[in-house]
Each structure stands twice: as C-alpha cells, then as structure tokens.
GROMACS .gro file of C-alpha atoms in nm:
model
  253
    1UNK     CA    1   1.506  -2.005   1.417
    2UNK     CA    2   1.494  -1.980   1.800
    3UNK     CA    3   1.292  -1.713   1.975
    4UNK     CA    4   1.604  -1.546   2.118
    5UNK     CA    5   1.769  -1.531   1.775
    6UNK     CA    6   1.451  -1.387   1.624
    7UNK     CA    7   1.437  -1.114   1.889
    8UNK     CA    8   1.801  -1.023   1.825
    9UNK     CA    9   1.740  -0.995   1.452
   10UNK     CA   10   1.431  -0.782   1.508
   11UNK     CA   11   1.625  -0.545   1.734
   12UNK     CA   12   1.899  -0.521   1.473
   13UNK     CA   13   1.639  -0.435   1.207
   14UNK     CA   14   1.503  -0.156   1.427
   15UNK     CA   15   1.854  -0.026   1.486
   16UNK     CA   16   1.937  -0.024   1.114
   17UNK     CA   17   1.620   0.168   1.029
   18UNK     CA   18   1.672   0.417   1.308
   19UNK     CA   19   2.038   0.472   1.211
   20UNK     CA   20   1.953   0.513   0.843
   21UNK     CA   21   1.679   0.765   0.916
   22UNK     CA   22   1.903   0.963   1.152
   23UNK     CA   23   2.215   0.963   0.937
   24UNK     CA   24   2.049   1.043   0.606
   25UNK     CA   25   1.712   1.226   0.607
   26UNK     CA   26   1.517   1.118   0.301
   27UNK     CA   27   1.247   1.338   0.143
   28UNK     CA   28   0.927   1.204  -0.008
   29UNK     CA   29   0.880   1.210  -0.383
   30UNK     CA   30   0.823   1.569  -0.494
   31UNK     CA   31   0.657   1.492  -0.830
   32UNK     CA   32   0.296   1.591  -0.885
   33UNK     CA   33   0.091   1.287  -0.791
   34UNK     CA   34  -0.143   1.130  -1.048
   35UNK     CA   35  -0.250   0.808  -0.884
   36UNK     CA   36  -0.241   0.567  -0.595
   37UNK     CA   37  -0.251   0.216  -0.740
   38UNK     CA   38  -0.340  -0.078  -0.517
   39UNK     CA   39  -0.279  -0.417  -0.676
   40UNK     CA   40  -0.468  -0.708  -0.524
   41UNK     CA   41  -0.266  -1.012  -0.621
   42UNK     CA   42  -0.186  -1.369  -0.518
   43UNK     CA   43   0.101  -1.612  -0.556
   44UNK     CA   44  -0.164  -1.876  -0.627
   45UNK     CA   45  -0.312  -1.689  -0.926
   46UNK     CA   46  -0.174  -1.783  -1.268
   47UNK     CA   47  -0.300  -1.455  -1.418
   48UNK     CA   48  -0.117  -1.238  -1.165
   49UNK     CA   49   0.254  -1.246  -1.265
   50UNK     CA   50   0.208  -1.001  -1.558
   51UNK     CA   51   0.033  -0.759  -1.321
   52UNK     CA   52   0.306  -0.800  -1.059
   53UNK     CA   53   0.564  -0.718  -1.326
   54UNK     CA   54   0.365  -0.415  -1.446
   55UNK     CA   55   0.341  -0.278  -1.093
   56UNK     CA   56   0.721  -0.294  -1.075
   57UNK     CA   57   0.743  -0.093  -1.396
   58UNK     CA   58   0.490   0.160  -1.269
   59UNK     CA   59   0.690   0.195  -0.948
   60UNK     CA   60   0.955   0.383  -1.147
   61UNK     CA   61   0.702   0.657  -1.229
   62UNK     CA   62   0.742   0.935  -0.967
   63UNK     CA   63   0.381   1.046  -1.020
   64UNK     CA   64   0.244   0.714  -0.894
   65UNK     CA   65   0.223   0.557  -0.548
   66UNK     CA   66   0.206   0.182  -0.618
   67UNK     CA   67   0.119  -0.070  -0.346
   68UNK     CA   68   0.093  -0.448  -0.371
   69UNK     CA   69  -0.171  -0.608  -0.147
   70UNK     CA   70  -0.148  -0.989  -0.156
   71UNK     CA   71  -0.477  -1.159  -0.065
   72UNK     CA   72  -0.542  -1.501   0.089
   73UNK     CA   73  -0.858  -1.642  -0.074
   74UNK     CA   74  -0.669  -1.846  -0.335
   75UNK     CA   75  -0.459  -2.030  -0.076
   76UNK     CA   76  -0.679  -2.339  -0.108
   77UNK     CA   77  -0.555  -2.394  -0.465
   78UNK     CA   78  -0.239  -2.562  -0.337
   79UNK     CA   79   0.000  -2.283  -0.235
   80UNK     CA   80  -0.035  -2.055   0.066
   81UNK     CA   81   0.068  -1.703  -0.033
   82UNK     CA   82   0.369  -1.616   0.183
   83UNK     CA   83   0.291  -1.242   0.172
   84UNK     CA   84  -0.088  -1.251   0.206
   85UNK     CA   85  -0.274  -1.063   0.475
   86UNK     CA   86  -0.645  -1.109   0.557
   87UNK     CA   87  -0.667  -0.731   0.599
   88UNK     CA   88  -0.591  -0.698   0.228
   89UNK     CA   89  -0.872  -0.937   0.142
   90UNK     CA   90  -1.107  -0.739   0.366
   91UNK     CA   91  -0.995  -0.412   0.202
   92UNK     CA   92  -1.060  -0.544  -0.148
   93UNK     CA   93  -1.407  -0.664  -0.053
   94UNK     CA   94  -1.481  -0.334   0.121
   95UNK     CA   95  -1.393  -0.146  -0.198
   96UNK     CA   96  -1.632  -0.365  -0.398
   97UNK     CA   97  -1.916  -0.298  -0.155
   98UNK     CA   98  -1.859   0.077  -0.162
   99UNK     CA   99  -1.852   0.077  -0.545
  100UNK     CA  100  -2.163  -0.142  -0.545
  101UNK     CA  101  -2.037  -0.379  -0.815
  102UNK     CA  102  -1.914  -0.654  -0.576
  103UNK     CA  103  -1.633  -0.735  -0.821
  104UNK     CA  104  -1.350  -0.910  -0.638
  105UNK     CA  105  -1.082  -1.080  -0.847
  106UNK     CA  106  -0.711  -1.105  -0.908
  107UNK     CA  107  -0.520  -0.931  -1.045
  108UNK     CA  108  -0.733  -0.627  -0.964
  109UNK     CA  109  -0.596  -0.274  -0.959
  110UNK     CA  110  -0.791  -0.023  -0.750
  111UNK     CA  111  -0.715   0.329  -0.869
  112UNK     CA  112  -0.727   0.626  -0.631
  113UNK     CA  113  -0.970   0.431  -0.413
  114UNK     CA  114  -1.256   0.477  -0.661
  115UNK     CA  115  -1.222   0.273  -0.980
  116UNK     CA  116  -1.078  -0.065  -1.069
  117UNK     CA  117  -0.916  -0.229  -1.371
  118UNK     CA  118  -0.746  -0.553  -1.466
  119UNK     CA  119  -0.408  -0.529  -1.301
  120UNK     CA  120  -0.216  -0.637  -1.610
  121UNK     CA  121  -0.392  -0.396  -1.850
  122UNK     CA  122  -0.192  -0.072  -1.857
  123UNK     CA  123  -0.432   0.112  -2.088
  124UNK     CA  124  -0.731   0.021  -1.868
  125UNK     CA  125  -0.539   0.144  -1.564
  126UNK     CA  126  -0.462   0.475  -1.734
  127UNK     CA  127  -0.831   0.508  -1.826
  128UNK     CA  128  -0.928   0.447  -1.463
  129UNK     CA  129  -0.678   0.711  -1.352
  130UNK     CA  130  -0.840   0.963  -1.586
  131UNK     CA  131  -1.190   0.875  -1.462
  132UNK     CA  132  -1.086   0.902  -1.099
  133UNK     CA  133  -0.949   1.252  -1.154
  134UNK     CA  134  -1.299   1.361  -1.250
  135UNK     CA  135  -1.361   1.385  -0.876
  136UNK     CA  136  -1.206   1.720  -0.772
  137UNK     CA  137  -1.136   1.586  -0.422
  138UNK     CA  138  -0.912   1.305  -0.555
  139UNK     CA  139  -0.551   1.378  -0.453
  140UNK     CA  140  -0.650   1.735  -0.365
  141UNK     CA  141  -0.457   1.724  -0.036
  142UNK     CA  142  -0.079   1.764  -0.070
  143UNK     CA  143   0.096   1.535   0.177
  144UNK     CA  144   0.449   1.609   0.298
  145UNK     CA  145   0.659   1.333   0.450
  146UNK     CA  146   1.008   1.363   0.595
  147UNK     CA  147   1.239   1.157   0.812
  148UNK     CA  148   1.484   1.290   1.069
  149UNK     CA  149   1.633   1.164   1.395
  150UNK     CA  150   1.461   0.827   1.365
  151UNK     CA  151   1.111   0.970   1.328
  152UNK     CA  152   0.878   0.997   1.031
  153UNK     CA  153   0.675   1.319   1.008
  154UNK     CA  154   0.354   1.350   0.805
  155UNK     CA  155   0.203   1.694   0.741
  156UNK     CA  156  -0.118   1.800   0.568
  157UNK     CA  157  -0.246   2.154   0.507
  158UNK     CA  158  -0.584   2.307   0.586
  159UNK     CA  159  -0.850   2.167   0.348
  160UNK     CA  160  -1.171   2.210   0.545
  161UNK     CA  161  -1.340   2.314   0.219
  162UNK     CA  162  -1.352   1.948   0.117
  163UNK     CA  163  -1.602   1.865   0.394
  164UNK     CA  164  -1.499   1.500   0.367
  165UNK     CA  165  -1.405   1.305   0.681
  166UNK     CA  166  -1.101   1.089   0.621
  167UNK     CA  167  -0.853   0.853   0.782
  168UNK     CA  168  -0.476   0.872   0.754
  169UNK     CA  169  -0.273   0.552   0.728
  170UNK     CA  170   0.091   0.461   0.687
  171UNK     CA  171   0.169   0.139   0.502
  172UNK     CA  172   0.515  -0.005   0.563
  173UNK     CA  173   0.635  -0.143   0.230
  174UNK     CA  174   0.894  -0.396   0.117
  175UNK     CA  175   1.021  -0.255  -0.213
  176UNK     CA  176   1.107  -0.592  -0.367
  177UNK     CA  177   1.038  -0.944  -0.239
  178UNK     CA  178   1.147  -1.247  -0.441
  179UNK     CA  179   0.939  -1.561  -0.393
  180UNK     CA  180   1.005  -1.907  -0.537
  181UNK     CA  181   0.663  -2.073  -0.570
  182UNK     CA  182   0.673  -2.450  -0.525
  183UNK     CA  183   0.308  -2.552  -0.564
  184UNK     CA  184  -0.018  -2.434  -0.714
  185UNK     CA  185  -0.088  -2.256  -1.043
  186UNK     CA  186   0.250  -2.079  -1.047
  187UNK     CA  187   0.455  -2.384  -0.950
  188UNK     CA  188   0.820  -2.349  -1.052
  189UNK     CA  189   0.805  -1.971  -1.102
  190UNK     CA  190   1.015  -1.717  -0.916
  191UNK     CA  191   0.834  -1.384  -0.895
  192UNK     CA  192   0.937  -1.044  -0.767
  193UNK     CA  193   0.666  -0.855  -0.578
  194UNK     CA  194   0.702  -0.477  -0.559
  195UNK     CA  195   0.604  -0.235  -0.280
  196UNK     CA  196   0.438  -0.507  -0.076
  197UNK     CA  197   0.234  -0.379   0.219
  198UNK     CA  198   0.372  -0.546   0.534
  199UNK     CA  199   0.272  -0.306   0.812
  200UNK     CA  200  -0.030  -0.076   0.865
  201UNK     CA  201  -0.036   0.212   1.111
  202UNK     CA  202  -0.330   0.447   1.158
  203UNK     CA  203  -0.240   0.810   1.232
  204UNK     CA  204  -0.579   0.965   1.301
  205UNK     CA  205  -0.926   0.831   1.369
  206UNK     CA  206  -1.093   1.105   1.167
  207UNK     CA  207  -0.916   1.384   0.983
  208UNK     CA  208  -1.150   1.684   0.962
  209UNK     CA  209  -0.959   1.892   0.709
  210UNK     CA  210  -0.751   2.093   0.956
  211UNK     CA  211  -0.378   2.141   0.912
  212UNK     CA  212  -0.183   1.895   1.122
  213UNK     CA  213   0.146   1.712   1.163
  214UNK     CA  214   0.195   1.365   1.304
  215UNK     CA  215   0.522   1.195   1.394
  216UNK     CA  216   0.591   0.828   1.456
  217UNK     CA  217   0.910   0.635   1.525
  218UNK     CA  218   1.054   0.481   1.209
  219UNK     CA  219   1.113   0.170   1.419
  220UNK     CA  220   0.735   0.123   1.453
  221UNK     CA  221   0.733   0.025   1.084
  222UNK     CA  222   1.037  -0.204   1.104
  223UNK     CA  223   1.043  -0.575   1.028
  224UNK     CA  224   0.949  -0.805   0.741
  225UNK     CA  225   1.185  -0.630   0.497
  226UNK     CA  226   1.007  -0.295   0.532
  227UNK     CA  227   1.223  -0.027   0.370
  228UNK     CA  228   0.967   0.225   0.236
  229UNK     CA  229   0.641   0.377   0.348
  230UNK     CA  230   0.328   0.504   0.176
  231UNK     CA  231   0.100   0.755   0.343
  232UNK     CA  232  -0.267   0.756   0.242
  233UNK     CA  233  -0.523   1.023   0.328
  234UNK     CA  234  -0.844   0.846   0.237
  235UNK     CA  235  -1.207   0.948   0.260
  236UNK     CA  236  -1.443   0.711   0.435
  237UNK     CA  237  -1.329   0.448   0.683
  238UNK     CA  238  -1.132   0.126   0.672
  239UNK     CA  239  -1.466  -0.056   0.650
  240UNK     CA  240  -1.592   0.179   0.376
  241UNK     CA  241  -1.287   0.309   0.187
  242UNK     CA  242  -1.346   0.572  -0.078
  243UNK     CA  243  -1.151   0.827  -0.284
  244UNK     CA  244  -0.789   0.889  -0.190
  245UNK     CA  245  -0.754   1.257  -0.103
  246UNK     CA  246  -0.376   1.264  -0.076
  247UNK     CA  247  -0.072   1.039  -0.065
  248UNK     CA  248   0.304   1.025  -0.055
  249UNK     CA  249   0.575   0.762  -0.061
  250UNK     CA  250   0.916   0.776   0.104
  251UNK     CA  251   1.218   0.551   0.139
  252UNK     CA  252   1.305   0.455   0.494
  253UNK     CA  253   1.646   0.318   0.401
   0.00000   0.00000   0.00000
C-alpha cells in the first residue's frame, strides 16, 4: 500500500470516528464495576487460545472491563505476533516486579492491577477478583465517560481521602481482531482477539484525588481498528503499576 493511499485511509478513519461520535453520543457502561482484567497473551503461545476465547466471553459482562495486551517475547518461536506491543511486555514485567513474585507468563490475567491468575482459568480469575476487592481503594473512584461533538470526556469526583497518587490512561481498543496464524505453535489456527489495546494516551501525570474533567479528540485514538476505549485510573506509575482505582469502557463507534 502506497504512502499516499495509507494517509487517505487514515484520514477517512478519523472522519468516520468523528462523525460517529458527533452523530450518536455513546455513554459508558453504567453497571457497577467489579474488575479490570488485563490478559497478557501471544499468537505464538499454544496455551493462549482458550484464554483469548474466555476474555471474549467475559467481555459480555457489563461489570468487567476486559483488555487484551499481546506481548512480543514469544516471537522467536516462529511467528511474530501481529498485535504485539513492547509496551505490553514492559507492563507485564512491571506488574511482576511490583508484586514481588517476578511471575511473567502467558496466558496471564492481571486482575485490578494487583493479583494474577492463569488466563484460561475462570474460577481462579474470580478468586483473584475477590482477593483484589479486599483493598478498599480498588475501584473506589467512579469514572464517567461520554462522547459528544467528536470529543471524549473523562470525569472523576473528589477522592482526596484515598491519599494515593495515580495516573489516568485511555487505551484505544479494537473490539474484535481475527488473525490467521501461519507459523509457530498455533500454525493453521484462526483466532479472534477481543478488546485489543492498540493506542495508549495519558491524561494526567499525577492525579491527586481532586475532581476533574479531561477531554480529548476522539480522532486521537483512531487507527488500527480502534472502535472502543477503556479508561484506567491506576495507582502508582507506568513503571510501577498498582491497584486500579477506577475504570470505564465506552464504544467509540
């Protein structure tokens, strides 16, 4: 595909997102949130397809914000993951350092930023959700997200009582990506990946618990099949991620 054609397609993608957001404002999920689930997965991992499928099933639960984070450290096995991002690998390793167990594997589900479980084990994931809710700060911050006139607005209330510095991120998600894998451990399989993180946008360097609203152009999240967005209010830093204090997910189109 030529550079000029690629630029035209990118502009069209921006226009579609902007039109969709302007013509039809879409609210975030209003269900009471139980968990943010981050699945670290790989197209080169033969144990991952059941976890990828489970994440798709969990994505139908309005009390869950599910995000797929394809990593790149299995690429040497014979198939380069077409969705992988080195930032996802760095995030998974950062989680392991903060927990102190240094456990990095696939499929690994990180639950509410604090606990982990085998990504294909639903009962273990539910147990990790219950453990994570033992921290009163977990998901204690209600996050409101709305879209109007081509802009995405994120609002959080006053929660200075938490005394926990945090960062606020938006992850641009592709709700469903179908990949035909031609080499490696999953050779010959066609797998659907759900809520794949394709874009990351930081809203605030350090959130100090004060009420605030941020707005960003929907077009800033466009490209690479992005059609949803997850907002994460997370204690710690990107280098030392910890408990998720609040989250929301919204469709962009």
